Amino acid sequence: MTELYGERHATADRSIPGLLSTLVNQFTHLVRTEGELARAEVSEGLSRMGTALALVVAGAVLVIPALVVLLSAAVSALVENGMSSSIAALIVGGIVLLIGIVLVVVGMKSLKPKRLIPNRTLGQLSRDAEVAKNQMRTRHDLQRAA
């Protein structure tokens, strides 16, 4: 006797319709469970992405005024050291622009939709399908041998 999902089944005494019924019940349970796992995994990914976006926005709100003050100070320092104000502004602005572009590119890579793909669930479904194929082959071979 084997135990499947809380029910006892005598596999040797089962008819084809009984086996098919058990198979359908197990498959339905498997699909439902895998669906719940996929939803949980996607929800977890969305939650992480939402938290990341909130942190980015909060950081940007605090960094922008501080950056303006610091950039003004950098331009003033270059002017005090003998540079013309327009050249100083161009140098400081160009450096900040390059840093900003790098940060945007890195941030965009972190927000790719492929991070939302439920890889663990897909892997589990693949393994489940392989197990089901092996069980069907084994049962078919046992039926042919009988």
PDB file of C-alpha atoms in Angstrom:
ATOM      1  CA  MET A   1       0.000   0.000   0.000  1.00  0.00           C
ATOM      2  CA  THR A   2       1.151   3.534  -0.711  1.00  0.00           C
ATOM      3  CA  GLU A   3       0.087   6.796   0.889  1.00  0.00           C
ATOM      4  CA  LEU A   4      -0.728   9.672  -1.485  1.00  0.00           C
ATOM      5  CA  TYR A   5      -2.064  13.015  -0.212  1.00  0.00           C
ATOM      6  CA  GLY A   6      -3.562  11.469   2.904  1.00  0.00           C
ATOM      7  CA  GLU A   7      -5.410   8.657   1.110  1.00  0.00           C
ATOM      8  CA  ARG A   8      -4.464   4.972   1.079  1.00  0.00           C
ATOM      9  CA  HIS A   9      -4.441   3.279  -2.301  1.00  0.00           C
ATOM     10  CA  ALA A  10      -3.678  -0.319  -3.094  1.00  0.00           C
ATOM     11  CA  THR A  11      -1.767   0.061  -6.352  1.00  0.00           C
ATOM     12  CA  ALA A  12      -1.905  -3.645  -7.192  1.00  0.00           C
ATOM     13  CA  ASP A  13      -5.739  -3.730  -7.016  1.00  0.00           C
ATOM     14  CA  ARG A  14      -6.387  -0.462  -8.882  1.00  0.00           C
ATOM     15  CA  SER A  15      -8.310  -0.388 -12.114  1.00  0.00           C
ATOM     16  CA  ILE A  16      -7.371   1.846 -15.050  1.00  0.00           C
ATOM     17  CA  PRO A  17     -10.198   4.326 -14.277  1.00  0.00           C
ATOM     18  CA  GLY A  18      -9.090   4.399 -10.630  1.00  0.00           C
ATOM     19  CA  LEU A  19      -5.492   5.025 -11.633  1.00  0.00           C
ATOM     20  CA  LEU A  20      -6.569   7.767 -14.038  1.00  0.00           C
ATOM     21  CA  SER A  21      -8.694   9.355 -11.325  1.00  0.00           C
ATOM     22  CA  THR A  22      -5.744   9.312  -8.936  1.00  0.00           C
ATOM     23  CA  LEU A  23      -3.490  10.725 -11.639  1.00  0.00           C
ATOM     24  CA  VAL A  24      -5.907  13.579 -12.373  1.00  0.00           C
ATOM     25  CA  ASN A  25      -6.275  14.352  -8.642  1.00  0.00           C
ATOM     26  CA  GLN A  26      -2.513  14.345  -8.135  1.00  0.00           C
ATOM     27  CA  PHE A  27      -1.935  16.446 -11.246  1.00  0.00           C
ATOM     28  CA  THR A  28      -4.578  18.967 -10.138  1.00  0.00           C
ATOM     29  CA  HIS A  29      -2.989  19.185  -6.699  1.00  0.00           C
ATOM     30  CA  LEU A  30       0.461  19.584  -8.268  1.00  0.00           C
ATOM     31  CA  VAL A  31      -0.678  22.357 -10.615  1.00  0.00           C
ATOM     32  CA  ARG A  32      -2.419  24.176  -7.763  1.00  0.00           C
ATOM     33  CA  THR A  33       0.656  23.900  -5.535  1.00  0.00           C
ATOM     34  CA  GLU A  34       3.041  24.997  -8.282  1.00  0.00           C
ATOM     35  CA  GLY A  35       0.729  27.919  -9.099  1.00  0.00           C
ATOM     36  CA  GLU A  36       0.797  29.040  -5.474  1.00  0.00           C
ATOM     37  CA  LEU A  37       4.586  28.763  -5.465  1.00  0.00           C
ATOM     38  CA  ALA A  38       4.846  30.813  -8.671  1.00  0.00           C
ATOM     39  CA  ARG A  39       2.532  33.511  -7.262  1.00  0.00           C
ATOM     40  CA  ALA A  40       4.560  33.671  -4.050  1.00  0.00           C
ATOM     41  CA  GLU A  41       7.826  33.908  -5.965  1.00  0.00           C
ATOM     42  CA  VAL A  42       6.547  36.675  -8.270  1.00  0.00           C
ATOM     43  CA  SER A  43       5.071  38.514  -5.284  1.00  0.00           C
ATOM     44  CA  GLU A  44       8.413  38.303  -3.495  1.00  0.00           C
ATOM     45  CA  GLY A  45      10.184  39.719  -6.561  1.00  0.00           C
ATOM     46  CA  LEU A  46       7.673  42.569  -6.883  1.00  0.00           C
ATOM     47  CA  SER A  47       8.005  43.357  -3.198  1.00  0.00           C
ATOM     48  CA  ARG A  48      11.793  43.546  -3.486  1.00  0.00           C
ATOM     49  CA  MET A  49      11.489  45.735  -6.575  1.00  0.00           C
ATOM     50  CA  GLY A  50       9.009  48.046  -4.824  1.00  0.00           C
ATOM     51  CA  THR A  51      11.309  48.416  -1.839  1.00  0.00           C
ATOM     52  CA  ALA A  52      14.260  49.123  -4.133  1.00  0.00           C
ATOM     53  CA  LEU A  53      12.315  51.797  -6.014  1.00  0.00           C
ATOM     54  CA  ALA A  54      11.185  53.442  -2.758  1.00  0.00           C
ATOM     55  CA  LEU A  55      14.786  53.586  -1.562  1.00  0.00           C
ATOM     56  CA  VAL A  56      15.931  55.074  -4.866  1.00  0.00           C
ATOM     57  CA  VAL A  57      13.254  57.777  -4.757  1.00  0.00           C
ATOM     58  CA  ALA A  58      13.947  58.636  -1.098  1.00  0.00           C
ATOM     59  CA  GLY A  59      17.662  58.788  -1.773  1.00  0.00           C
ATOM     60  CA  ALA A  60      17.164  60.995  -4.816  1.00  0.00           C
ATOM     61  CA  VAL A  61      14.993  63.433  -2.847  1.00  0.00           C
ATOM     62  CA  LEU A  62      17.757  63.813  -0.253  1.00  0.00           C
ATOM     63  CA  VAL A  63      20.711  63.768  -2.618  1.00  0.00           C
ATOM     64  CA  ILE A  64      19.541  66.387  -5.123  1.00  0.00           C
ATOM     65  CA  PRO A  65      19.659  69.461  -2.836  1.00  0.00           C
ATOM     66  CA  ALA A  66      22.921  68.295  -1.260  1.00  0.00           C
ATOM     67  CA  LEU A  67      24.434  67.740  -4.685  1.00  0.00           C
ATOM     68  CA  VAL A  68      23.455  71.242  -5.840  1.00  0.00           C
ATOM     69  CA  VAL A  69      25.187  72.778  -2.821  1.00  0.00           C
ATOM     70  CA  LEU A  70      28.302  70.653  -3.270  1.00  0.00           C
ATOM     71  CA  LEU A  71      28.516  71.363  -6.996  1.00  0.00           C
ATOM     72  CA  SER A  72      28.181  75.090  -6.377  1.00  0.00           C
ATOM     73  CA  ALA A  73      30.999  74.824  -3.851  1.00  0.00           C
ATOM     74  CA  ALA A  74      33.162  72.932  -6.378  1.00  0.00           C
ATOM     75  CA  VAL A  75      32.594  75.582  -9.045  1.00  0.00           C
ATOM     76  CA  SER A  76      33.368  78.332  -6.509  1.00  0.00           C
ATOM     77  CA  ALA A  77      36.569  76.559  -5.481  1.00  0.00           C
ATOM     78  CA  LEU A  78      37.736  76.334  -9.092  1.00  0.00           C
ATOM     79  CA  VAL A  79      36.921  80.015  -9.681  1.00  0.00           C
ATOM     80  CA  GLU A  80      38.826  81.022  -6.522  1.00  0.00           C
ATOM     81  CA  ASN A  81      41.837  79.124  -7.860  1.00  0.00           C
ATOM     82  CA  GLY A  82      41.966  81.214 -11.018  1.00  0.00           C
ATOM     83  CA  MET A  83      39.625  79.413 -13.421  1.00  0.00           C
ATOM     84  CA  SER A  84      36.896  81.280 -15.257  1.00  0.00           C
ATOM     85  CA  SER A  85      33.404  80.594 -13.898  1.00  0.00           C
ATOM     86  CA  SER A  86      32.086  79.188 -17.195  1.00  0.00           C
ATOM     87  CA  ILE A  87      34.980  76.694 -17.565  1.00  0.00           C
ATOM     88  CA  ALA A  88      34.648  75.660 -13.904  1.00  0.00           C
ATOM     89  CA  ALA A  89      30.903  75.079 -14.361  1.00  0.00           C
ATOM     90  CA  LEU A  90      31.532  73.015 -17.524  1.00  0.00           C
ATOM     91  CA  ILE A  91      34.132  70.807 -15.815  1.00  0.00           C
ATOM     92  CA  VAL A  92      32.027  70.158 -12.717  1.00  0.00           C
ATOM     93  CA  GLY A  93      28.848  69.669 -14.781  1.00  0.00           C
ATOM     94  CA  GLY A  94      30.579  67.250 -17.176  1.00  0.00           C
ATOM     95  CA  ILE A  95      31.981  65.086 -14.375  1.00  0.00           C
ATOM     96  CA  VAL A  96      28.607  64.940 -12.613  1.00  0.00           C
ATOM     97  CA  LEU A  97      26.864  64.124 -15.884  1.00  0.00           C
ATOM     98  CA  LEU A  98      29.168  61.125 -16.466  1.00  0.00           C
ATOM     99  CA  ILE A  99      28.634  59.846 -12.917  1.00  0.00           C
ATOM    100  CA  GLY A 100      24.866  60.272 -13.326  1.00  0.00           C
ATOM    101  CA  ILE A 101      24.821  58.315 -16.593  1.00  0.00           C
ATOM    102  CA  VAL A 102      26.737  55.434 -14.987  1.00  0.00           C
ATOM    103  CA  LEU A 103      24.300  55.364 -12.060  1.00  0.00           C
ATOM    104  CA  VAL A 104      21.254  55.362 -14.368  1.00  0.00           C
ATOM    105  CA  VAL A 105      22.661  52.480 -16.447  1.00  0.00           C
ATOM    106  CA  VAL A 106      23.433  50.393 -13.346  1.00  0.00           C
ATOM    107  CA  GLY A 107      19.976  51.117 -11.910  1.00  0.00           C
ATOM    108  CA  MET A 108      18.200  50.175 -15.132  1.00  0.00           C
ATOM    109  CA  LYS A 109      20.015  46.836 -15.226  1.00  0.00           C
ATOM    110  CA  SER A 110      18.710  46.099 -11.729  1.00  0.00           C
ATOM    111  CA  LEU A 111      15.101  46.729 -12.805  1.00  0.00           C
ATOM    112  CA  LYS A 112      14.980  44.208 -15.662  1.00  0.00           C
ATOM    113  CA  PRO A 113      11.763  42.174 -15.849  1.00  0.00           C
ATOM    114  CA  LYS A 114      13.722  38.910 -16.062  1.00  0.00           C
ATOM    115  CA  ARG A 115      14.271  39.223 -12.306  1.00  0.00           C
ATOM    116  CA  LEU A 116      10.522  38.609 -11.892  1.00  0.00           C
ATOM    117  CA  ILE A 117      10.620  35.231 -13.642  1.00  0.00           C
ATOM    118  CA  PRO A 118       9.890  32.510 -11.077  1.00  0.00           C
ATOM    119  CA  ASN A 119      13.014  30.453 -11.843  1.00  0.00           C
ATOM    120  CA  ARG A 120      12.642  28.167  -8.825  1.00  0.00           C
ATOM    121  CA  THR A 121       9.074  27.313  -9.804  1.00  0.00           C
ATOM    122  CA  LEU A 122      10.002  26.677 -13.431  1.00  0.00           C
ATOM    123  CA  GLY A 123      12.825  24.414 -12.316  1.00  0.00           C
ATOM    124  CA  GLN A 124      10.502  22.519  -9.982  1.00  0.00           C
ATOM    125  CA  LEU A 125       7.900  22.110 -12.744  1.00  0.00           C
ATOM    126  CA  SER A 126      10.580  20.695 -15.024  1.00  0.00           C
ATOM    127  CA  ARG A 127      11.664  18.216 -12.351  1.00  0.00           C
ATOM    128  CA  ASP A 128       8.019  17.275 -11.651  1.00  0.00           C
ATOM    129  CA  ALA A 129       7.401  16.628 -15.344  1.00  0.00           C
ATOM    130  CA  GLU A 130      10.462  14.388 -15.513  1.00  0.00           C
ATOM    131  CA  VAL A 131       9.321  12.413 -12.445  1.00  0.00           C
ATOM    132  CA  ALA A 132       5.830  12.026 -13.936  1.00  0.00           C
ATOM    133  CA  LYS A 133       7.300  10.750 -17.220  1.00  0.00           C
ATOM    134  CA  ASN A 134       9.448   8.236 -15.360  1.00  0.00           C
ATOM    135  CA  GLN A 135       6.481   7.022 -13.295  1.00  0.00           C
ATOM    136  CA  MET A 136       4.334   6.612 -16.392  1.00  0.00           C
ATOM    137  CA  ARG A 137       7.118   4.622 -18.095  1.00  0.00           C
ATOM    138  CA  THR A 138       7.552   2.438 -15.002  1.00  0.00           C
ATOM    139  CA  ARG A 139       3.813   1.770 -14.711  1.00  0.00           C
ATOM    140  CA  HIS A 140       3.573   1.053 -18.430  1.00  0.00           C
ATOM    141  CA  ASP A 141       6.489  -1.388 -18.190  1.00  0.00           C
ATOM    142  CA  LEU A 142       4.884  -3.098 -15.165  1.00  0.00           C
ATOM    143  CA  GLN A 143       1.557  -3.432 -17.003  1.00  0.00           C
ATOM    144  CA  ARG A 144       3.261  -4.915 -20.058  1.00  0.00           C
ATOM    145  CA  ALA A 145       5.170  -7.370 -17.866  1.00  0.00           C
ATOM    146  CA  ALA A 146       1.967  -8.517 -16.112  1.00  0.00           C
TER     147      ALA A 146
END
